[in-house]
Amino acid sequence: MDKVLMEFTEKVNSSIYKHTFVKLILSKRVLENQEMNKIVVKYVELKNEPNLQFVYKYDRQDATKNFTAEEGIKQLQSMIGNNFLDNYLYTTKEDWELKYNNKREPKIYKQKPTFSEAADGSHDEQKKRLLSTKNNAYLKSLGITDQKGEIIPSMSAKYKQVEKFVEIIDSLSGNLEGCNPVKIADMGCGKGYLTFATYDYLTNVKELKVDMKGVETQENLVKFCQNTAQKAQFGRLEFVQSNISDYKADSLDMLIALHACDTATDDALYLGINAKAKVIVVAPCCHKQIRQQMTIKESNVLEPALKYGILMERQAEILTDSLRALILNKYGYKTKIFEFVEYDNTAKNLIITAELGEMPSEEQQKKIQAQIDDIKNRFGIKYHYLEKLIENPADQSWRILNAQCEK
């Protein structure tokens, strides 16, 4: 065992018995089986003895196994440097990062502590509510809760959207472990319903250090949101006035764009791809760009069905978002498309999530591009806005400016 690994695991062991341990994350997995991409290690007490709980993060589900502190340290020593190259230890005194380069040479880094409270070790701890409505300044300012912190009946549908969105963010938050701070941009944030909820949840429940910007074109909404952030004492949440297409960000960990009209969603997706965001979440609407190009040949098996205008509109939505997902796949993102909330709550209820993985091989990229081209050929589509934007970002002559729909 190398001296650096020995030093790192000794810091883990020491933090457990000094009650400063918060959590440990093993990431950048190097084995062939890529389904399990990271391990989160937590502290739990079982029969009044210190234990380490290993949470194995798979693509579709998690698995959990408990070890005594001594056994857990041995597990770490066998995996760090062999199976996982980026490793983060969070304690209340300092944070430690152990990284291995391509030659498997280790280097350890010390940083200021992210968390001020150690894990309490309670194995039967009740699950925290995703958001608290009591004494919640932003929910009150947004008109969702009353003076007592109760949900106003007429705003129950909006609050349900907020809750559901936070559940989605929770399911994706594992991608943000190790980011310090987590850099997030919410494009076309409107009144900030979901911006505030995302910041609140990641900061106060997940206990991550978050730097977040809400981007909005309307000056009055920017001022309103900035004032609300100050009331809520959200010191690392800032709102700026800008079009999505004009906003610049060299690097991001998460990009959000909800209900940005038509190709404004593509501008946001391009920003996320270009900034190599680990997580992208968009809720598209107003699918005009593809619809205006679509023509159905008589040889197309769907021609009899798509002679009806309403079905043609819905097909345009399906094609637009399917192409977006394929383009994201081409640039290394694993995508999901699903309903946000019930249709009765909002008609704009489709969500696309994208998690950054490994870049596909050249052969895989060609296969994805062939699928994109086949869809376009079948429906007479000359180009997809996002695809063209990626191919030629310097040429803005063909760009279409779009506002954001009201949140």
Tab-separated table of C-alpha atoms in Angstrom, residues 130-131 136 138-139 142 144 159 161-163 165-166 169 186 192-205 212 234 237:
chain	number	residue	atom	x	y	z
A	130	LEU	CA	-37.518	17.569	0.882
A	131	LEU	CA	-38.589	21.140	1.701
A	136	ASN	CA	-39.908	29.745	4.544
A	138	TYR	CA	-39.263	32.553	-0.443
A	139	LEU	CA	-42.426	30.427	-0.472
A	142	LEU	CA	-43.939	33.790	-4.015
A	144	ILE	CA	-47.372	29.822	-2.071
A	159	TYR	CA	-46.411	23.748	-4.883
A	161	GLN	CA	-44.768	21.179	-9.223
A	162	VAL	CA	-42.099	22.522	-6.869
A	163	GLU	CA	-42.108	19.329	-4.773
A	165	PHE	CA	-39.077	19.086	-9.312
A	166	VAL	CA	-37.105	18.819	-6.078
A	169	ILE	CA	-33.136	17.182	-8.488
A	186	ASP	CA	-31.252	28.322	-14.239
A	192	GLY	CA	-37.864	31.660	-9.568
A	193	TYR	CA	-40.253	29.099	-8.070
A	194	LEU	CA	-37.986	26.201	-8.948
A	195	THR	CA	-34.755	28.201	-8.690
A	196	PHE	CA	-35.317	28.933	-5.000
A	197	ALA	CA	-36.460	25.374	-4.302
A	198	THR	CA	-33.397	23.873	-6.000
A	199	TYR	CA	-31.007	26.143	-4.098
A	200	ASP	CA	-32.815	25.532	-0.806
A	201	TYR	CA	-32.797	21.760	-1.198
A	202	LEU	CA	-29.187	21.356	-2.338
A	203	THR	CA	-27.898	23.827	0.266
A	204	ASN	CA	-29.989	23.081	3.342
A	205	VAL	CA	-30.964	19.432	2.882
A	212	MET	CA	-26.350	29.473	-8.419
A	234	PHE	CA	-29.580	32.841	0.206
A	237	LEU	CA	-27.936	32.738	-5.140
